[in-house]
mmCIF file of C-alpha atoms in Angstrom:
data_model
loop_
_atom_site.group_PDB
_atom_site.id
_atom_site.type_symbol
_atom_site.label_atom_id
_atom_site.label_comp_id
_atom_site.label_asym_id
_atom_site.label_seq_id
_atom_site.Cartn_x
_atom_site.Cartn_y
_atom_site.Cartn_z
ATOM 1 C CA UNK A 1 -0.061 0.001 -0.323
ATOM 2 C CA UNK A 2 1.045 3.255 -0.857
ATOM 3 C CA UNK A 3 1.122 6.392 2.156
ATOM 4 C CA UNK A 4 -1.623 8.721 1.672
ATOM 5 C CA UNK A 5 0.561 11.791 2.130
ATOM 6 C CA UNK A 6 -2.304 14.262 2.203
ATOM 7 C CA UNK A 7 -3.702 12.775 5.550
ATOM 8 C CA UNK A 8 -0.577 12.460 7.207
ATOM 9 C CA UNK A 9 0.064 16.012 7.051
ATOM 10 C CA UNK A 10 -3.275 16.978 7.899
ATOM 11 C CA UNK A 11 -3.266 14.854 10.901
ATOM 12 C CA UNK A 12 0.431 16.271 11.569
ATOM 13 C CA UNK A 13 -0.840 19.822 11.219
ATOM 14 C CA UNK A 14 -3.913 19.117 13.518
ATOM 15 C CA UNK A 15 -1.647 18.067 16.372
ATOM 16 C CA UNK A 16 0.743 20.860 15.960
ATOM 17 C CA UNK A 17 -1.902 22.864 16.070
ATOM 18 C CA UNK A 18 -3.251 21.512 19.144
ATOM 19 C CA UNK A 19 0.471 21.645 21.122
ATOM 20 C CA UNK A 20 0.325 25.457 20.788
ATOM 21 C CA UNK A 21 -2.654 25.174 23.252
ATOM 22 C CA UNK A 22 0.219 25.016 25.470
ATOM 23 C CA UNK A 23 1.382 28.624 25.246
ATOM 24 C CA UNK A 24 -0.192 30.691 27.763
ATOM 25 C CA UNK A 25 -0.846 33.106 25.380
ATOM 26 C CA UNK A 26 -3.675 30.926 23.828
ATOM 27 C CA UNK A 27 -4.842 29.994 27.304
ATOM 28 C CA UNK A 28 -8.459 31.323 28.078
ATOM 29 C CA UNK A 29 -11.340 29.565 30.343
ATOM 30 C CA UNK A 30 -13.993 30.695 27.611
ATOM 31 C CA UNK A 31 -11.594 28.532 25.015
ATOM 32 C CA UNK A 32 -11.706 25.687 26.890
ATOM 33 C CA UNK A 33 -15.216 26.014 27.785
ATOM 34 C CA UNK A 34 -15.818 26.352 24.196
ATOM 35 C CA UNK A 35 -13.507 23.013 23.582
ATOM 36 C CA UNK A 36 -15.573 21.164 25.925
ATOM 37 C CA UNK A 37 -18.924 21.396 24.616
ATOM 38 C CA UNK A 38 -18.032 21.362 20.622
ATOM 39 C CA UNK A 39 -16.234 17.902 21.893
ATOM 40 C CA UNK A 40 -19.618 16.881 23.198
ATOM 41 C CA UNK A 41 -21.676 18.438 20.631
ATOM 42 C CA UNK A 42 -19.316 16.768 17.935
ATOM 43 C CA UNK A 43 -18.463 13.385 19.528
ATOM 44 C CA UNK A 44 -21.610 12.455 21.354
ATOM 45 C CA UNK A 45 -24.502 14.104 19.244
ATOM 46 C CA UNK A 46 -22.723 14.153 15.843
ATOM 47 C CA UNK A 47 -20.762 11.168 15.435
ATOM 48 C CA UNK A 48 -22.190 8.820 18.269
ATOM 49 C CA UNK A 49 -25.825 9.754 17.748
ATOM 50 C CA UNK A 50 -25.975 11.140 14.061
ATOM 51 C CA UNK A 51 -23.340 9.126 11.593
ATOM 52 C CA UNK A 52 -23.565 6.414 14.024
ATOM 53 C CA UNK A 53 -26.483 5.379 15.817
ATOM 54 C CA UNK A 54 -29.092 7.397 13.179
ATOM 55 C CA UNK A 55 -27.508 6.937 9.795
ATOM 56 C CA UNK A 56 -25.236 3.593 10.278
ATOM 57 C CA UNK A 57 -27.385 1.428 11.790
ATOM 58 C CA UNK A 58 -30.887 3.142 11.822
ATOM 59 C CA UNK A 59 -31.804 2.445 15.298
ATOM 60 C CA UNK A 60 -34.471 5.202 15.104
ATOM 61 C CA UNK A 61 -36.356 7.580 12.721
ATOM 62 C CA UNK A 62 -36.496 11.504 13.180
ATOM 63 C CA UNK A 63 -38.173 14.812 10.950
ATOM 64 C CA UNK A 64 -35.671 15.521 8.565
ATOM 65 C CA UNK A 65 -34.807 18.921 10.385
ATOM 66 C CA UNK A 66 -33.569 17.055 12.973
ATOM 67 C CA UNK A 67 -31.659 14.583 10.728
ATOM 68 C CA UNK A 68 -29.951 17.012 8.991
ATOM 69 C CA UNK A 69 -29.103 19.155 11.924
ATOM 70 C CA UNK A 70 -27.003 16.237 14.168
ATOM 71 C CA UNK A 71 -25.727 15.156 10.834
ATOM 72 C CA UNK A 72 -24.077 18.444 10.373
ATOM 73 C CA UNK A 73 -22.771 18.304 13.645
ATOM 74 C CA UNK A 74 -20.864 15.194 12.907
ATOM 75 C CA UNK A 75 -19.570 16.933 9.870
ATOM 76 C CA UNK A 76 -18.086 19.304 11.984
ATOM 77 C CA UNK A 77 -16.018 15.902 14.008
ATOM 78 C CA UNK A 78 -14.197 16.305 10.506
ATOM 79 C CA UNK A 79 -13.822 12.802 10.497
ATOM 80 C CA UNK A 80 -14.886 12.680 6.657
ATOM 81 C CA UNK A 81 -18.533 13.444 5.383
ATOM 82 C CA UNK A 82 -21.638 11.330 6.303
ATOM 83 C CA UNK A 83 -21.615 8.723 3.281
ATOM 84 C CA UNK A 84 -17.964 7.577 3.746
ATOM 85 C CA UNK A 85 -18.067 7.399 6.871
ATOM 86 C CA UNK A 86 -20.666 5.192 7.135
ATOM 87 C CA UNK A 87 -19.862 3.257 4.543
ATOM 88 C CA UNK A 88 -16.205 2.527 6.591
ATOM 89 C CA UNK A 89 -18.416 1.632 9.703
ATOM 90 C CA UNK A 90 -20.610 -1.353 7.920
ATOM 91 C CA UNK A 91 -17.644 -2.436 6.398
ATOM 92 C CA UNK A 92 -16.398 -2.820 9.957
ATOM 93 C CA UNK A 93 -19.740 -4.400 11.213
ATOM 94 C CA UNK A 94 -19.463 -7.113 8.354
ATOM 95 C CA UNK A 95 -16.256 -7.771 8.383
ATOM 96 C CA UNK A 96 -15.078 -7.225 11.984
ATOM 97 C CA UNK A 97 -11.103 -7.574 12.689
ATOM 98 C CA UNK A 98 -10.986 -9.661 9.374
ATOM 99 C CA UNK A 99 -9.113 -8.892 6.199
ATOM 100 C CA UNK A 100 -11.714 -6.238 4.308
ATOM 101 C CA UNK A 101 -12.190 -4.414 7.735
ATOM 102 C CA UNK A 102 -11.058 -1.416 7.119
ATOM 103 C CA UNK A 103 -9.440 -1.224 10.739
ATOM 104 C CA UNK A 104 -8.949 -4.725 11.284
ATOM 105 C CA UNK A 105 -7.883 -5.136 15.073
ATOM 106 C CA UNK A 106 -6.341 -8.217 14.419
ATOM 107 C CA UNK A 107 -3.534 -6.084 12.851
ATOM 108 C CA UNK A 108 -2.488 -4.667 15.782
ATOM 109 C CA UNK A 109 -3.401 -1.444 18.253
ATOM 110 C CA UNK A 110 -1.381 0.799 16.264
ATOM 111 C CA UNK A 111 -3.733 -0.183 13.013
ATOM 112 C CA UNK A 112 -6.963 -0.193 14.277
ATOM 113 C CA UNK A 113 -5.945 3.325 16.019
ATOM 114 C CA UNK A 114 -4.560 5.609 13.101
ATOM 115 C CA UNK A 115 -2.487 3.400 10.816
ATOM 116 C CA UNK A 116 -5.186 2.444 8.836
ATOM 117 C CA UNK A 117 -6.320 6.212 7.794
ATOM 118 C CA UNK A 118 -2.369 6.674 6.295
ATOM 119 C CA UNK A 119 -2.853 4.424 3.327
ATOM 120 C CA UNK A 120 -4.772 4.203 -0.055
ATOM 121 C CA UNK A 121 -6.455 1.766 0.003
ATOM 122 C CA UNK A 122 -8.255 1.084 -3.009
ATOM 123 C CA UNK A 123 -10.617 -1.393 -2.120
ATOM 124 C CA UNK A 124 -12.364 0.222 1.189
ATOM 125 C CA UNK A 125 -12.182 3.636 -0.598
ATOM 126 C CA UNK A 126 -13.131 3.465 -4.014
ATOM 127 C CA UNK A 127 -16.276 5.495 -5.183
ATOM 128 C CA UNK A 128 -18.245 2.120 -6.171
ATOM 129 C CA UNK A 129 -17.315 0.296 -2.636
ATOM 130 C CA UNK A 130 -18.434 3.387 -0.662
ATOM 131 C CA UNK A 131 -21.795 3.367 -3.051
ATOM 132 C CA UNK A 132 -22.386 -0.344 -2.336
ATOM 133 C CA UNK A 133 -22.412 -0.059 1.229
ATOM 134 C CA UNK A 134 -24.391 3.427 1.131
ATOM 135 C CA UNK A 135 -27.377 2.891 -1.105
ATOM 136 C CA UNK A 136 -29.912 4.424 1.400
ATOM 137 C CA UNK A 137 -28.465 7.694 2.140
ATOM 138 C CA UNK A 138 -26.002 8.073 -0.698
ATOM 139 C CA UNK A 139 -28.779 9.949 -3.126
ATOM 140 C CA UNK A 140 -29.048 12.727 -0.566
ATOM 141 C CA UNK A 141 -28.057 16.112 -2.045
ATOM 142 C CA UNK A 142 -27.460 17.678 1.435
ATOM 143 C CA UNK A 143 -25.321 14.542 2.756
ATOM 144 C CA UNK A 144 -23.638 14.638 -0.704
ATOM 145 C CA UNK A 145 -22.646 18.382 0.183
ATOM 146 C CA UNK A 146 -21.259 17.681 3.606
ATOM 147 C CA UNK A 147 -19.142 14.870 2.006
ATOM 148 C CA UNK A 148 -17.601 16.673 -0.767
ATOM 149 C CA UNK A 149 -17.169 19.880 1.428
ATOM 150 C CA UNK A 150 -16.044 18.924 5.185
ATOM 151 C CA UNK A 151 -13.173 20.552 5.396
ATOM 152 C CA UNK A 152 -14.463 23.762 3.774
ATOM 153 C CA UNK A 153 -16.963 23.572 6.422
ATOM 154 C CA UNK A 154 -14.071 22.999 9.156
ATOM 155 C CA UNK A 155 -12.023 25.924 7.931
ATOM 156 C CA UNK A 156 -15.220 28.038 7.892
ATOM 157 C CA UNK A 157 -15.802 27.573 11.517
ATOM 158 C CA UNK A 158 -12.092 28.574 12.280
ATOM 159 C CA UNK A 159 -12.993 32.007 10.674
ATOM 160 C CA UNK A 160 -15.610 31.919 13.116
ATOM 161 C CA UNK A 161 -14.432 31.194 16.145
ATOM 162 C CA UNK A 162 -11.544 33.285 15.189
ATOM 163 C CA UNK A 163 -13.719 36.553 14.449
ATOM 164 C CA UNK A 164 -15.665 36.001 18.310
ATOM 165 C CA UNK A 165 -12.835 34.911 20.168
ATOM 166 C CA UNK A 166 -9.743 34.894 18.633
ATOM 167 C CA UNK A 167 -6.585 32.565 18.099
ATOM 168 C CA UNK A 168 -7.513 30.952 21.479
ATOM 169 C CA UNK A 169 -11.077 30.084 20.396
ATOM 170 C CA UNK A 170 -9.221 28.707 17.320
ATOM 171 C CA UNK A 171 -6.702 26.614 19.254
ATOM 172 C CA UNK A 172 -9.069 25.454 21.714
ATOM 173 C CA UNK A 173 -12.232 24.981 19.515
ATOM 174 C CA UNK A 174 -10.791 23.662 16.531
ATOM 175 C CA UNK A 175 -7.411 22.186 16.838
ATOM 176 C CA UNK A 176 -7.605 20.941 20.439
ATOM 177 C CA UNK A 177 -11.318 19.664 20.173
ATOM 178 C CA UNK A 178 -10.729 17.617 16.833
ATOM 179 C CA UNK A 179 -7.344 15.608 18.147
ATOM 180 C CA UNK A 180 -9.541 15.029 21.206
ATOM 181 C CA UNK A 181 -12.051 13.725 19.173
ATOM 182 C CA UNK A 182 -9.979 11.754 16.943
ATOM 183 C CA UNK A 183 -8.709 9.861 19.597
ATOM 184 C CA UNK A 184 -11.221 9.038 21.183
ATOM 185 C CA UNK A 185 -12.950 7.741 18.676
ATOM 186 C CA UNK A 186 -10.373 5.971 17.325
ATOM 187 C CA UNK A 187 -10.249 4.399 21.025
ATOM 188 C CA UNK A 188 -13.371 2.821 19.739
ATOM 189 C CA UNK A 189 -11.457 0.977 17.111
ATOM 190 C CA UNK A 190 -8.210 0.249 18.930
ATOM 191 C CA UNK A 191 -9.237 -0.150 22.546
ATOM 192 C CA UNK A 192 -12.126 -1.546 22.943
ATOM 193 C CA UNK A 193 -11.132 -4.723 20.545
ATOM 194 C CA UNK A 194 -8.160 -5.106 22.769
ATOM 195 C CA UNK A 195 -9.074 -4.631 26.356
ATOM 196 C CA UNK A 196 -12.357 -5.119 28.593
ATOM 197 C CA UNK A 197 -15.074 -7.796 28.945
ATOM 198 C CA UNK A 198 -18.106 -8.774 27.179
ATOM 199 C CA UNK A 199 -21.624 -9.732 28.377
ATOM 200 C CA UNK A 200 -22.273 -12.161 25.366
ATOM 201 C CA UNK A 201 -20.540 -14.637 22.703
ATOM 202 C CA UNK A 202 -18.899 -13.057 20.531
ATOM 203 C CA UNK A 203 -17.387 -14.041 17.140
ATOM 204 C CA UNK A 204 -15.074 -10.818 17.054
ATOM 205 C CA UNK A 205 -12.317 -9.298 19.263
ATOM 206 C CA UNK A 206 -14.825 -6.263 20.402
ATOM 207 C CA UNK A 207 -14.856 -5.464 23.811
ATOM 208 C CA UNK A 208 -16.315 -3.196 26.781
ATOM 209 C CA UNK A 209 -14.071 -0.623 28.128
ATOM 210 C CA UNK A 210 -15.526 1.584 30.743
ATOM 211 C CA UNK A 211 -13.405 3.896 30.930
ATOM 212 C CA UNK A 212 -13.894 4.822 26.380
ATOM 213 C CA UNK A 213 -17.288 4.555 27.195
ATOM 214 C CA UNK A 214 -16.893 7.618 29.558
ATOM 215 C CA UNK A 215 -14.680 9.320 27.169
ATOM 216 C CA UNK A 216 -17.070 8.254 24.179
ATOM 217 C CA UNK A 217 -20.303 9.621 25.829
ATOM 218 C CA UNK A 218 -21.374 5.354 25.622
ATOM 219 C CA UNK A 219 -19.571 4.228 22.636
ATOM 220 C CA UNK A 220 -17.420 1.880 24.641
ATOM 221 C CA UNK A 221 -19.724 -0.562 25.473
ATOM 222 C CA UNK A 222 -18.945 -1.873 21.965
ATOM 223 C CA UNK A 223 -19.134 -5.711 22.107
ATOM 224 C CA UNK A 224 -22.950 -5.245 23.543
ATOM 225 C CA UNK A 225 -22.883 -2.804 20.557
ATOM 226 C CA UNK A 226 -21.505 -5.731 18.033
ATOM 227 C CA UNK A 227 -24.149 -7.891 19.243
ATOM 228 C CA UNK A 228 -27.235 -5.645 18.893
ATOM 229 C CA UNK A 229 -25.973 -2.855 16.520
ATOM 230 C CA UNK A 230 -29.500 -1.882 15.756
ATOM 231 C CA UNK A 231 -29.894 -0.862 19.816
ATOM 232 C CA UNK A 232 -30.849 2.864 20.276
ATOM 233 C CA UNK A 233 -28.074 2.307 23.440
ATOM 234 C CA UNK A 234 -25.202 0.753 24.100
ATOM 235 C CA UNK A 235 -26.130 -0.384 27.586
ATOM 236 C CA UNK A 236 -26.980 -3.932 28.866
ATOM 237 C CA UNK A 237 -26.002 -3.579 32.746
ATOM 238 C CA UNK A 238 -27.558 -0.852 34.663
ATOM 239 C CA UNK A 239 -24.577 0.476 35.327
ATOM 240 C CA UNK A 240 -22.907 0.554 31.996
ATOM 241 C CA UNK A 241 -23.490 4.551 31.630
ATOM 242 C CA UNK A 242 -24.630 5.385 28.114
ATOM 243 C CA UNK A 243 -24.903 9.450 27.879
ATOM 244 C CA UNK A 244 -25.816 9.746 24.176
ATOM 245 C CA UNK A 245 -28.576 6.768 24.958
ATOM 246 C CA UNK A 246 -29.899 8.996 27.765
ATOM 247 C CA UNK A 247 -30.134 12.047 25.175
ATOM 248 C CA UNK A 248 -32.055 9.692 23.317
ATOM 249 C CA UNK A 249 -34.285 8.565 25.651
ATOM 250 C CA UNK A 250 -35.085 11.998 26.366
ATOM 251 C CA UNK A 251 -36.048 12.720 22.994
ATOM 252 C CA UNK A 252 -38.305 9.626 22.828
ATOM 253 C CA UNK A 253 -40.076 10.661 25.768
ATOM 254 C CA UNK A 254 -40.660 14.291 24.044
ATOM 255 C CA UNK A 255 -42.172 12.474 20.876
ATOM 256 C CA UNK A 256 -39.225 14.088 18.656
ATOM 257 C CA UNK A 257 -37.754 10.910 17.451
ATOM 258 C CA UNK A 258 -39.485 7.202 17.659
ATOM 259 C CA UNK A 259 -39.429 4.248 16.268
ATOM 260 C CA UNK A 260 -36.581 3.170 18.621
ATOM 261 C CA UNK A 261 -35.068 -0.306 18.904
ATOM 262 C CA UNK A 262 -33.636 -1.093 22.427
ATOM 263 C CA UNK A 263 -30.433 -3.020 22.994
ATOM 264 C CA UNK A 264 -32.163 -6.809 23.296
ATOM 265 C CA UNK A 265 -31.399 -8.425 26.767
#
């Protein structure tokens, strides 16, 4: 495989930008607060709820205005647009920990955490492959727009933050936040296929990892999720805290979303 120099350069750029948060001149409590709010909004609401449980697994249905809003929040996590993200995750579930799994954990922690993104992969990244895994969503014009312009949207957000709060808002609200959201999301692919426990008999390496669940607002109960992928919540035991599932439950009680599939016992 050939290294993807564009992706490698982008990751280096983001991490160097995040390191600038160590300089006292970039520290402001309002900027840190912005980072934490955007961390929750993009990781929990955007990726966990929007990209993952809603778009990928169809765990619930909702009005189009809410659909577009939470999927847009997912785009702000800058982990590809919704179509490509969904395609890769569906591949992961179909071939979990096997050769055709994009982030096959059988190849080691480094590969499943970040290495799989650093190479050109004709099979999993080809337009034909992406299309074949997303026939239910790839015709949506708004999703197509987000897939094409997710980097541009992030740049626009950075400009907005700069105009409102200056360089500290850019450092914390863009660079630090993206690096944190990236790594906690990637831990589901790496740590949750290496450390933890299972509540069910699972044919792959997926594990429930409590500390990843805390960092990812519930995604760390990964073995539960692999057993019942369409469940709106990832918890199976009463003490397994799923913060995103709590929000989904609240929206259900308000009759804003519906047709929810609970995790089977």
